[in-house]
Amino acid sequence: MIDFHTGPTSNGQRVAVMLEECGLAYRTRRYDLHKGEHRTAEFLAIAPSGRIPVIVDDDGPGGAPVTLTQSAAILVYLAEKTGRYLPAERLARLRAWEWLMFAMTDVVPTSASIFYETALLPAKSEANQGWHEKRLVDFLRAADARLERSEWLAGELSIADFALYPVTVVRQAVIDRAGGLPGLARWQRALAGRPGVARGMATAD
C-alpha cells in the first residue's frame, strides 16, 4: 500500500494521476497548506523540506519501505515500479525524459512565478506577471508544435504527459487568452477524457 501525502497543487495532481493510471492501491492524506499543516513535526519527519507531494511505499525496492519526495521523481519511480508510461524503445524513452524535463524545469517554474506574482510577493507587478505569462505561453507553443505532429509528447502516452497536464489546467485562463494552440487543446481533451486522469485530478484538487 502507498501512502500519498498531498495538497491542492498541480504537483500533487500529477502524482495522483500517475497513481490512478497505474492502478496502484493508495491512501490519501490531504494537507491544508494555508493552515500550515505541512509544517507540523509529524509531516516534517516524513518530508524535511516541508513540501508536498510525498509517497511512502510499504513495498519499495527489495520489498523494503521507501519514502520519496519530488513529483517528477515519484512519477519515474511509479513508472519503473509498474512498467508503465516510460517507453521501452530507446528513442521514445529519451523523448519522454526530454519532455519531462521540459515540463519540470521550464513550464512548472514559470507557472510558479505567476503564482508568486499574483498571490505571494508583497509587491505585485502587472508587468512582471505579464512577462511570466508570455514566457509560459512561449513554452506551451513549443509543446503545441510537438502535439500537432504527435498524439503524445513522447510519441506514446508517458510520464511527460502526466507531468505537464496539471499545469495547463491551472493556467487555462492564460492559455485561453493566448489562443492558437490547437495541438495542445486536442491533447488536453484527450487526457481529460481518461477516467484515471479525471480521478487523479479530483483526488488532489
Coordinates of N, CA, C and O in Angstrom, one line a residue, residues 67-155:
T67 N 10.4 6.1 1.2 CA 9.7 7.4 1.2 C 10.4 8.2 0.1 O 11.6 8.3 0.0
L68 N 9.5 8.9 -0.7 CA 10.0 9.6 -1.8 C 9.3 11.0 -2.0 O 8.1 11.0 -1.9
T69 N 10.1 12.0 -2.2 CA 9.5 13.4 -2.5 C 9.8 13.7 -3.9 O 10.5 13.0 -4.6
Q70 N 9.4 14.9 -4.3 CA 9.6 15.5 -5.6 C 8.7 14.8 -6.7 O 8.9 13.6 -6.9
S71 N 7.7 15.5 -7.2 CA 6.7 14.9 -8.0 C 7.3 14.2 -9.3 O 6.8 13.1 -9.6
A72 N 8.3 14.7 -9.9 CA 8.9 14.1 -11.1 C 9.6 12.8 -10.7 O 9.5 11.8 -11.4
A73 N 10.3 12.8 -9.6 CA 11.0 11.6 -9.1 C 9.9 10.5 -8.8 O 10.2 9.3 -9.1
I74 N 8.8 10.9 -8.2 CA 7.8 10.0 -7.9 C 7.2 9.4 -9.2 O 6.9 8.2 -9.3
L75 N 7.0 10.2 -10.2 CA 6.5 9.7 -11.5 C 7.4 8.6 -12.0 O 7.0 7.5 -12.5
V76 N 8.7 8.9 -12.0 CA 9.7 7.9 -12.5 C 9.7 6.6 -11.7 O 9.7 5.5 -12.2
Y77 N 9.6 6.8 -10.4 CA 9.6 5.6 -9.5 C 8.3 4.8 -9.8 O 8.5 3.5 -9.9
L78 N 7.2 5.4 -9.9 CA 6.0 4.6 -10.2 C 6.0 4.0 -11.6 O 5.5 2.8 -11.7
A79 N 6.6 4.7 -12.5 CA 6.7 4.1 -13.9 C 7.6 2.8 -13.8 O 7.3 1.8 -14.5
E80 N 8.7 2.9 -13.1 CA 9.6 1.8 -13.0 C 9.0 0.7 -12.2 O 9.2 -0.5 -12.5
K81 N 8.2 1.0 -11.2 CA 7.6 0.0 -10.3 C 6.6 -0.8 -11.1 O 6.5 -2.0 -10.9
T82 N 5.9 -0.2 -12.0 CA 4.7 -0.8 -12.7 C 5.1 -1.2 -14.1 O 4.3 -2.0 -14.7
G83 N 6.2 -0.7 -14.6 CA 6.5 -0.9 -16.0 C 5.5 -0.2 -17.0 O 5.4 -0.6 -18.1
R84 N 5.0 0.9 -16.6 CA 4.0 1.7 -17.4 C 4.5 3.1 -17.5 O 5.0 3.7 -16.6
Y85 N 4.2 3.6 -18.7 CA 4.3 5.1 -19.0 C 5.7 5.6 -19.1 O 5.9 6.8 -19.0
L86 N 6.7 4.7 -19.2 CA 8.0 5.1 -19.5 C 8.5 4.2 -20.7 O 8.7 3.0 -20.4
P87 N 8.5 4.7 -21.9 CA 8.6 3.8 -23.1 C 9.8 2.9 -23.0 O 10.9 3.3 -22.5
A88 N 9.7 1.7 -23.6 CA 10.8 0.7 -23.6 C 11.7 1.1 -24.8 O 12.9 0.9 -24.7
E89 N 11.2 1.5 -25.9 CA 12.0 1.8 -27.1 C 12.9 3.0 -26.7 O 12.5 4.0 -26.2
R90 N 14.2 2.9 -27.1 CA 15.2 3.9 -26.7 C 14.9 5.3 -27.0 O 14.9 6.2 -26.2
L91 N 14.5 5.6 -28.3 CA 14.3 7.0 -28.7 C 13.0 7.5 -28.0 O 13.0 8.7 -27.5
A92 N 12.0 6.7 -27.9 CA 10.8 7.2 -27.3 C 11.0 7.5 -25.8 O 10.5 8.4 -25.2
R93 N 11.9 6.6 -25.2 CA 12.2 6.8 -23.8 C 13.0 8.2 -23.6 O 12.8 8.9 -22.7
L94 N 13.9 8.4 -24.5 CA 14.7 9.7 -24.5 C 13.7 10.9 -24.6 O 13.9 11.9 -24.0
R95 N 12.7 10.8 -25.5 CA 11.7 11.8 -25.7 C 10.9 12.0 -24.5 O 10.6 13.2 -24.1
A96 N 10.6 10.9 -23.8 CA 9.8 11.0 -22.5 C 10.6 11.8 -21.5 O 10.1 12.7 -20.8
W97 N 11.9 11.5 -21.4 CA 12.8 12.2 -20.5 C 12.9 13.7 -20.9 O 12.9 14.6 -20.0
E98 N 13.1 13.9 -22.2 CA 13.2 15.3 -22.7 C 12.0 16.1 -22.3 O 12.1 17.3 -21.8
W99 N 10.8 15.6 -22.6 CA 9.6 16.4 -22.3 C 9.3 16.5 -20.8 O 8.7 17.4 -20.4
L100 N 9.7 15.4 -20.1 CA 9.5 15.5 -18.6 C 10.3 16.7 -18.1 O 9.9 17.5 -17.2
M101 N 11.6 16.8 -18.5 CA 12.5 17.9 -18.1 C 11.9 19.2 -18.5 O 12.0 20.2 -17.8
F102 N 11.4 19.3 -19.7 CA 10.7 20.5 -20.2 C 9.6 20.9 -19.3 O 9.5 22.1 -18.9
A103 N 8.8 20.0 -18.9 CA 7.7 20.3 -18.0 C 8.2 20.8 -16.7 O 7.7 21.8 -16.1
M104 N 9.1 20.1 -16.1 CA 9.5 20.4 -14.7 C 10.5 21.5 -14.6 O 10.6 22.2 -13.5
T105 N 11.4 21.8 -15.6 CA 12.4 22.8 -15.5 C 12.0 24.1 -16.2 O 12.6 25.2 -15.8
D106 N 11.2 24.0 -17.2 CA 10.7 25.2 -17.9 C 9.3 25.7 -17.5 O 9.1 26.8 -17.1
V107 N 8.4 24.8 -17.7 CA 7.0 25.2 -17.5 C 6.6 25.4 -16.1 O 6.0 26.4 -15.7
V108 N 6.9 24.4 -15.2 CA 6.5 24.5 -13.8 C 7.0 25.7 -13.1 O 6.3 26.4 -12.4
P109 N 8.3 26.0 -13.2 CA 8.8 27.2 -12.5 C 8.2 28.5 -13.1 O 8.0 29.5 -12.3
T110 N 7.9 28.6 -14.4 CA 7.2 29.7 -14.9 C 5.8 29.9 -14.4 O 5.4 31.0 -14.0
S111 N 5.1 28.8 -14.3 CA 3.8 28.8 -13.7 C 3.9 29.2 -12.2 O 3.0 30.0 -11.7
A112 N 4.9 28.7 -11.5 CA 5.0 29.1 -10.1 C 5.3 30.6 -10.0 O 4.8 31.3 -9.0
S113 N 6.1 31.2 -10.9 CA 6.3 32.6 -10.9 C 5.1 33.4 -11.0 O 4.9 34.5 -10.4
I114 N 4.1 32.9 -11.8 CA 2.8 33.6 -12.0 C 2.1 33.6 -10.6 O 1.5 34.6 -10.2
F115 N 2.2 32.5 -10.0 CA 1.5 32.3 -8.7 C 2.2 33.3 -7.7 O 1.5 34.0 -6.9
Y116 N 3.5 33.4 -7.6 CA 4.1 34.3 -6.7 C 3.7 35.7 -7.0 O 3.5 36.5 -6.0
E117 N 3.7 36.1 -8.3 CA 3.3 37.5 -8.6 C 1.9 37.8 -8.3 O 1.6 39.0 -7.9
T118 N 1.0 36.9 -8.3 CA -0.4 37.1 -8.1 C -0.8 36.9 -6.6 O -1.8 37.4 -6.2
A119 N -0.1 36.1 -5.9 CA -0.6 35.7 -4.6 C 0.4 35.9 -3.4 O 0.0 36.2 -2.3
L120 N 1.7 35.7 -3.6 CA 2.6 35.7 -2.5 C 3.6 36.9 -2.4 O 3.8 37.3 -1.2
L121 N 4.0 37.5 -3.4 CA 5.0 38.5 -3.3 C 4.4 39.8 -2.7 O 3.2 40.1 -3.0
P122 N 5.1 40.4 -1.8 CA 4.5 41.6 -1.1 C 4.2 42.8 -2.0 O 3.3 43.6 -1.8
A123 N 5.0 42.9 -3.1 CA 4.8 44.0 -4.1 C 4.5 43.3 -5.4 O 5.3 42.7 -6.0
K124 N 3.2 43.5 -5.8 CA 2.7 42.9 -7.0 C 3.1 43.7 -8.2 O 3.2 45.0 -8.1
S125 N 3.3 43.1 -9.4 CA 3.7 43.8 -10.6 C 2.9 43.2 -11.8 O 3.2 42.1 -12.1
E126 N 2.0 44.0 -12.3 CA 1.3 43.5 -13.5 C 2.3 43.3 -14.7 O 2.1 42.4 -15.5
A127 N 3.3 44.1 -14.8 CA 4.3 44.0 -15.8 C 5.1 42.7 -15.7 O 5.3 42.0 -16.7
N128 N 5.5 42.4 -14.5 CA 6.2 41.1 -14.2 C 5.3 39.9 -14.5 O 5.7 38.9 -15.1
Q129 N 4.0 40.0 -14.0 CA 3.1 38.9 -14.3 C 2.9 38.7 -15.8 O 2.9 37.6 -16.2
G130 N 2.7 39.8 -16.5 CA 2.6 39.7 -18.0 C 3.8 39.0 -18.6 O 3.6 38.2 -19.6
W131 N 5.0 39.4 -18.1 CA 6.2 38.8 -18.7 C 6.2 37.3 -18.4 O 6.6 36.5 -19.3
H132 N 5.9 36.9 -17.2 CA 5.9 35.4 -16.9 C 4.8 34.7 -17.7 O 5.0 33.6 -18.2
E133 N 3.7 35.3 -17.9 CA 2.6 34.7 -18.7 C 3.0 34.5 -20.1 O 2.8 33.5 -20.8
K134 N 3.7 35.5 -20.7 CA 4.2 35.4 -22.1 C 5.2 34.3 -22.2 O 5.2 33.5 -23.1
R135 N 6.1 34.2 -21.2 CA 7.1 33.2 -21.2 C 6.4 31.8 -21.1 O 6.9 30.9 -21.8
L136 N 5.4 31.7 -20.3 CA 4.7 30.4 -20.2 C 4.1 30.0 -21.6 O 4.2 28.9 -22.0
V137 N 3.4 31.0 -22.2 CA 2.8 30.7 -23.5 C 3.8 30.3 -24.5 O 3.6 29.4 -25.4
D138 N 5.0 31.0 -24.5 CA 6.0 30.6 -25.4 C 6.5 29.1 -25.3 O 6.7 28.4 -26.2
F139 N 6.6 28.7 -24.0 CA 6.9 27.3 -23.8 C 5.8 26.4 -24.3 O 6.1 25.4 -24.9
L140 N 4.6 26.8 -24.0 CA 3.4 25.9 -24.4 C 3.3 25.9 -25.9 O 2.8 24.9 -26.5
R141 N 3.7 26.9 -26.6 CA 3.7 26.9 -28.1 C 4.7 25.8 -28.6 O 4.4 25.2 -29.6
A142 N 5.8 25.6 -27.9 CA 6.7 24.5 -28.3 C 6.0 23.2 -28.1 O 6.2 22.3 -29.0
A143 N 5.3 23.0 -27.0 CA 4.6 21.8 -26.8 C 3.5 21.6 -27.8 O 3.3 20.5 -28.4
D144 N 2.8 22.7 -28.2 CA 1.8 22.7 -29.2 C 2.3 22.2 -30.5 O 1.7 21.4 -31.2
A145 N 3.5 22.7 -30.9 CA 4.1 22.3 -32.2 C 4.4 20.8 -32.2 O 4.2 20.2 -33.2
R146 N 4.8 20.3 -31.1 CA 5.1 18.9 -31.0 C 3.8 18.1 -31.1 O 3.7 17.1 -31.8
L147 N 2.7 18.6 -30.4 CA 1.5 17.9 -30.4 C 0.7 18.0 -31.7 O -0.3 17.3 -31.9
E148 N 1.1 18.9 -32.5 CA 0.5 19.0 -33.9 C 1.0 17.8 -34.7 O 0.3 17.4 -35.7
R149 N 2.2 17.3 -34.3 CA 2.8 16.2 -35.1 C 2.7 14.8 -34.4 O 2.9 13.8 -35.1
S150 N 2.4 14.8 -33.2 CA 2.4 13.6 -32.4 C 1.2 13.6 -31.4 O 0.9 14.6 -30.8
E151 N 0.6 12.4 -31.3 CA -0.5 12.3 -30.4 C -0.1 12.7 -28.9 O -0.9 13.3 -28.2
W152 N 1.1 12.2 -28.5 CA 1.5 12.4 -27.2 C 2.9 13.0 -27.2 O 3.6 12.9 -28.3
L153 N 3.4 13.6 -26.2 CA 4.7 14.3 -26.2 C 5.9 13.4 -26.6 O 6.8 13.8 -27.3
A154 N 5.9 12.2 -26.1 CA 7.0 11.2 -26.4 C 6.6 10.3 -27.5 O 7.4 9.3 -27.8
G155 N 5.5 10.5 -28.2 CA 5.1 9.6 -29.2 C 4.1 8.6 -28.7 O 3.2 8.2 -29.4

